[in-house]
Amino acid sequence: MKAQSIKSSTANSESAQSSIQLETPMKSFKKLYLILILLGAIALAFGGPVGILFGIVIGWVAAYLTLQGISGFKLMKLNFKDYPLPHPVTDVQLYEHLSSISFHPDFKLEQGVWGIRFIFKNMTAHKIHIDQKKQTYSIISKLTKKNLVKKRHNPGVTEYSFAFTAVPIIKQLVDEAAASLSEPDSSSAKGSN
């Protein structure tokens, strides 16, 4: 019995330390490359082999730009989505509470004059923007500066894939932190009655 509990705790610690699998939400759009390349080749087939080659290049460029545009639009929708705050909280309070929580090693928490941000896999930065008037927050995602240069091919798709994977996890962390910050107020109110 003791051996089973040791094995299960070892398995739990190994699964907790494993890397978060990156989701590929743009996978269904990859067929766009094939379709537009074929359309380009067929459209310019009257020009012979050079026309077909030119059509393939034009189809690839059209697919690449279309995919970047779609992923950019989806990323903007994800960035400008407002999530309700269960309790009024400031950046400082949220940072203090989040820094006391242990979360996955793929995430790093930072605070600066720009507010709180999570770094996910050293690739993307996710800033928490709190709107005190509306009692909402948003998670604004973007590639880190060094990865803007490194990931020149498909930067929009890469950025959206990382944001699509990280935002639900960050949202859950922020919601739990904000909810736990509201608990002491409710217990002190009960104690005063």
Tab-separated table of C-alpha atoms in Angstrom:
chain	number	residue	atom	x	y	z
A	1	MET	CA	0.000	0.000	0.000
A	2	LYS	CA	2.833	2.359	0.873
A	3	ALA	CA	4.598	1.540	-2.415
A	4	GLN	CA	1.441	2.436	-4.357
A	5	SER	CA	1.184	5.851	-2.680
A	6	ILE	CA	4.849	6.563	-3.423
A	7	LYS	CA	4.355	5.580	-7.088
A	8	SER	CA	1.260	7.755	-7.431
A	9	SER	CA	2.950	10.770	-5.835
A	10	THR	CA	5.949	10.291	-8.144
A	11	ALA	CA	3.648	10.069	-11.168
A	12	ASN	CA	1.806	13.220	-10.045
A	13	SER	CA	5.049	15.171	-9.632
A	14	GLU	CA	6.294	13.987	-13.059
A	15	SER	CA	3.031	15.014	-14.751
A	16	ALA	CA	3.124	18.373	-12.963
A	17	GLN	CA	6.649	19.046	-14.262
A	18	SER	CA	5.950	17.980	-17.855
A	19	SER	CA	5.673	20.716	-20.428
A	20	ILE	CA	2.263	22.091	-21.366
A	21	GLN	CA	1.263	20.824	-24.802
A	22	LEU	CA	0.762	23.625	-27.297
A	23	GLU	CA	-2.628	23.577	-29.000
A	24	THR	CA	-2.850	24.153	-32.748
A	25	PRO	CA	-6.105	26.037	-33.356
A	26	MET	CA	-5.084	27.029	-36.904
A	27	LYS	CA	-4.529	23.432	-38.026
A	28	SER	CA	-7.771	23.340	-40.030
A	29	PHE	CA	-6.649	26.417	-41.984
A	30	LYS	CA	-3.457	24.676	-43.172
A	31	LYS	CA	-5.477	23.205	-46.055
A	32	LEU	CA	-5.663	26.760	-47.358
A	33	TYR	CA	-2.058	26.413	-48.530
A	34	LEU	CA	-2.876	23.430	-50.716
A	35	ILE	CA	-6.042	24.978	-52.124
A	36	LEU	CA	-4.499	28.349	-53.012
A	37	ILE	CA	-1.307	26.801	-54.404
A	38	LEU	CA	-3.382	24.537	-56.667
A	39	LEU	CA	-5.599	27.443	-57.724
A	40	GLY	CA	-2.546	29.555	-58.531
A	41	ALA	CA	-0.944	26.748	-60.543
A	42	ILE	CA	-4.171	26.066	-62.470
A	43	ALA	CA	-4.859	29.768	-63.090
A	44	LEU	CA	-1.433	30.336	-64.624
A	45	ALA	CA	-1.064	26.928	-66.316
A	46	PHE	CA	-1.538	28.543	-69.743
A	47	GLY	CA	1.959	30.029	-69.321
A	48	GLY	CA	3.626	26.623	-69.407
A	49	PRO	CA	6.017	25.366	-66.737
A	50	VAL	CA	7.117	28.896	-65.817
A	51	GLY	CA	3.484	29.976	-65.434
A	52	ILE	CA	2.725	26.979	-63.217
A	53	LEU	CA	5.771	27.732	-61.051
A	54	PHE	CA	4.775	31.403	-60.849
A	55	GLY	CA	1.209	30.335	-59.937
A	56	ILE	CA	2.515	28.088	-57.159
A	57	VAL	CA	4.532	30.980	-55.695
A	58	ILE	CA	1.574	33.367	-55.907
A	59	GLY	CA	-0.718	30.752	-54.308
A	60	TRP	CA	1.748	30.175	-51.459
A	61	VAL	CA	2.096	33.919	-50.787
A	62	ALA	CA	-1.686	34.385	-50.863
A	63	ALA	CA	-2.183	31.495	-48.422
A	64	TYR	CA	0.585	32.760	-46.121
A	65	LEU	CA	-0.841	36.289	-45.969
A	66	THR	CA	-4.396	34.994	-45.516
A	67	LEU	CA	-3.321	32.727	-42.656
A	68	GLN	CA	-1.461	35.594	-40.962
A	69	GLY	CA	-4.531	37.815	-41.322
A	70	ILE	CA	-6.917	35.200	-39.896
A	71	SER	CA	-4.641	34.445	-36.939
A	72	GLY	CA	-4.133	38.176	-36.295
A	73	PHE	CA	-7.894	38.753	-36.270
A	74	LYS	CA	-8.443	35.805	-33.894
A	75	LEU	CA	-5.651	37.065	-31.634
A	76	MET	CA	-7.210	40.534	-31.476
A	77	LYS	CA	-10.575	38.998	-30.496
A	78	LEU	CA	-8.818	37.000	-27.771
A	79	ASN	CA	-6.851	40.040	-26.543
A	80	PHE	CA	-9.838	42.384	-26.335
A	81	LYS	CA	-12.135	39.953	-24.548
A	82	ASP	CA	-13.165	41.236	-21.108
A	83	TYR	CA	-13.476	38.798	-18.199
A	84	PRO	CA	-15.475	39.782	-15.096
A	85	LEU	CA	-13.665	40.272	-11.789
A	86	PRO	CA	-15.517	38.696	-8.844
A	87	HIS	CA	-13.992	41.225	-6.452
A	88	PRO	CA	-12.323	44.641	-6.900
A	89	VAL	CA	-8.586	44.089	-6.928
A	90	THR	CA	-5.526	46.186	-7.756
A	91	ASP	CA	-2.431	45.136	-9.676
A	92	VAL	CA	-0.389	45.058	-6.462
A	93	GLN	CA	-2.895	42.873	-4.577
A	94	LEU	CA	-3.202	40.504	-7.509
A	95	TYR	CA	0.569	40.253	-7.949
A	96	GLU	CA	1.133	39.574	-4.232
A	97	HIS	CA	-1.428	36.804	-4.248
A	98	LEU	CA	-0.273	35.283	-7.542
A	99	SER	CA	3.360	35.294	-6.402
A	100	SER	CA	2.387	33.217	-3.366
A	101	ILE	CA	0.789	30.547	-5.594
A	102	SER	CA	2.924	27.870	-7.206
A	103	PHE	CA	2.053	27.340	-10.857
A	104	HIS	CA	3.464	25.402	-13.780
A	105	PRO	CA	7.181	25.967	-14.559
A	106	ASP	CA	6.281	26.993	-18.137
A	107	PHE	CA	4.912	30.237	-16.648
A	108	LYS	CA	6.895	33.067	-15.085
A	109	LEU	CA	5.262	35.969	-13.262
A	110	GLU	CA	6.645	39.515	-13.580
A	111	GLN	CA	5.585	42.914	-12.302
A	112	GLY	CA	6.681	46.304	-13.556
A	113	VAL	CA	5.374	49.746	-14.334
A	114	TRP	CA	3.282	48.140	-17.116
A	115	GLY	CA	1.509	45.918	-14.566
A	116	ILE	CA	1.459	42.163	-14.168
A	117	ARG	CA	2.440	39.797	-16.932
A	118	PHE	CA	2.993	36.110	-17.388
A	119	ILE	CA	5.760	34.804	-19.646
A	120	PHE	CA	4.740	31.503	-21.250
A	121	LYS	CA	7.562	29.169	-22.338
A	122	ASN	CA	9.827	32.214	-22.839
A	123	MET	CA	7.910	32.863	-26.066
A	124	THR	CA	4.893	35.038	-25.336
A	125	ALA	CA	4.116	37.734	-22.774
A	126	HIS	CA	0.555	37.949	-21.433
A	127	LYS	CA	-0.210	41.248	-19.688
A	128	ILE	CA	-3.128	41.447	-17.263
A	129	HIS	CA	-5.011	44.719	-17.819
A	130	ILE	CA	-7.511	45.499	-15.042
A	131	ASP	CA	-10.332	47.958	-15.727
A	132	GLN	CA	-11.440	49.173	-12.286
A	133	LYS	CA	-14.511	51.027	-13.589
A	134	LYS	CA	-16.025	48.043	-15.390
A	135	GLN	CA	-14.762	45.484	-12.850
A	136	THR	CA	-13.207	43.458	-15.680
A	137	TYR	CA	-9.778	42.394	-16.836
A	138	SER	CA	-8.300	41.367	-20.150
A	139	ILE	CA	-5.256	39.291	-21.073
A	140	ILE	CA	-3.195	40.929	-23.807
A	141	SER	CA	-0.814	38.506	-25.506
A	142	LYS	CA	2.160	39.133	-27.772
A	143	LEU	CA	5.456	37.525	-28.733
A	144	THR	CA	8.429	38.585	-26.627
A	145	LYS	CA	10.872	40.957	-28.324
A	146	LYS	CA	13.575	38.348	-28.915
A	147	ASN	CA	11.052	35.964	-30.491
A	148	LEU	CA	9.708	38.628	-32.843
A	149	VAL	CA	13.069	38.361	-34.605
A	150	LYS	CA	13.527	34.589	-34.224
A	151	LYS	CA	10.022	33.575	-35.335
A	152	ARG	CA	9.841	35.508	-38.592
A	153	HIS	CA	8.072	32.639	-40.358
A	154	ASN	CA	4.399	32.415	-39.352
A	155	PRO	CA	4.642	34.864	-36.422
A	156	GLY	CA	0.873	35.433	-36.296
A	157	VAL	CA	0.036	31.728	-36.202
A	158	THR	CA	2.740	31.080	-33.586
A	159	GLU	CA	1.577	33.965	-31.409
A	160	TYR	CA	-2.071	32.919	-31.645
A	161	SER	CA	-1.253	29.270	-30.846
A	162	PHE	CA	0.660	30.253	-27.706
A	163	ALA	CA	-2.060	32.706	-26.634
A	164	PHE	CA	-4.827	30.174	-27.324
A	165	THR	CA	-3.056	27.691	-25.045
A	166	ALA	CA	-1.994	30.090	-22.281
A	167	VAL	CA	-4.999	32.415	-21.871
A	168	PRO	CA	-7.399	29.834	-20.320
A	169	ILE	CA	-4.731	28.822	-17.786
A	170	ILE	CA	-3.940	32.456	-16.908
A	171	LYS	CA	-7.658	33.247	-16.672
A	172	GLN	CA	-8.133	30.410	-14.205
A	173	LEU	CA	-5.179	31.607	-12.092
A	174	VAL	CA	-6.441	35.210	-12.018
A	175	ASP	CA	-10.024	34.142	-11.239
A	176	GLU	CA	-8.858	31.934	-8.360
A	177	ALA	CA	-6.601	34.675	-6.998
A	178	ALA	CA	-9.335	37.342	-7.193
A	179	ALA	CA	-11.894	35.008	-5.624
A	180	SER	CA	-9.577	34.105	-2.753
A	181	LEU	CA	-8.901	37.807	-2.145
A	182	SER	CA	-12.634	38.332	-1.628
A	183	GLU	CA	-12.919	35.496	0.951
A	184	PRO	CA	-11.272	37.318	3.901
A	185	ASP	CA	-13.676	40.243	3.453
A	186	SER	CA	-16.712	37.977	3.652
A	187	SER	CA	-15.386	36.118	6.717
A	188	SER	CA	-14.584	39.381	8.536
A	189	ALA	CA	-18.082	40.637	7.718
A	190	LYS	CA	-19.577	37.481	9.245
A	191	GLY	CA	-17.378	37.877	12.327
A	192	SER	CA	-18.510	41.471	12.871
A	193	ASN	CA	-22.204	40.451	12.815
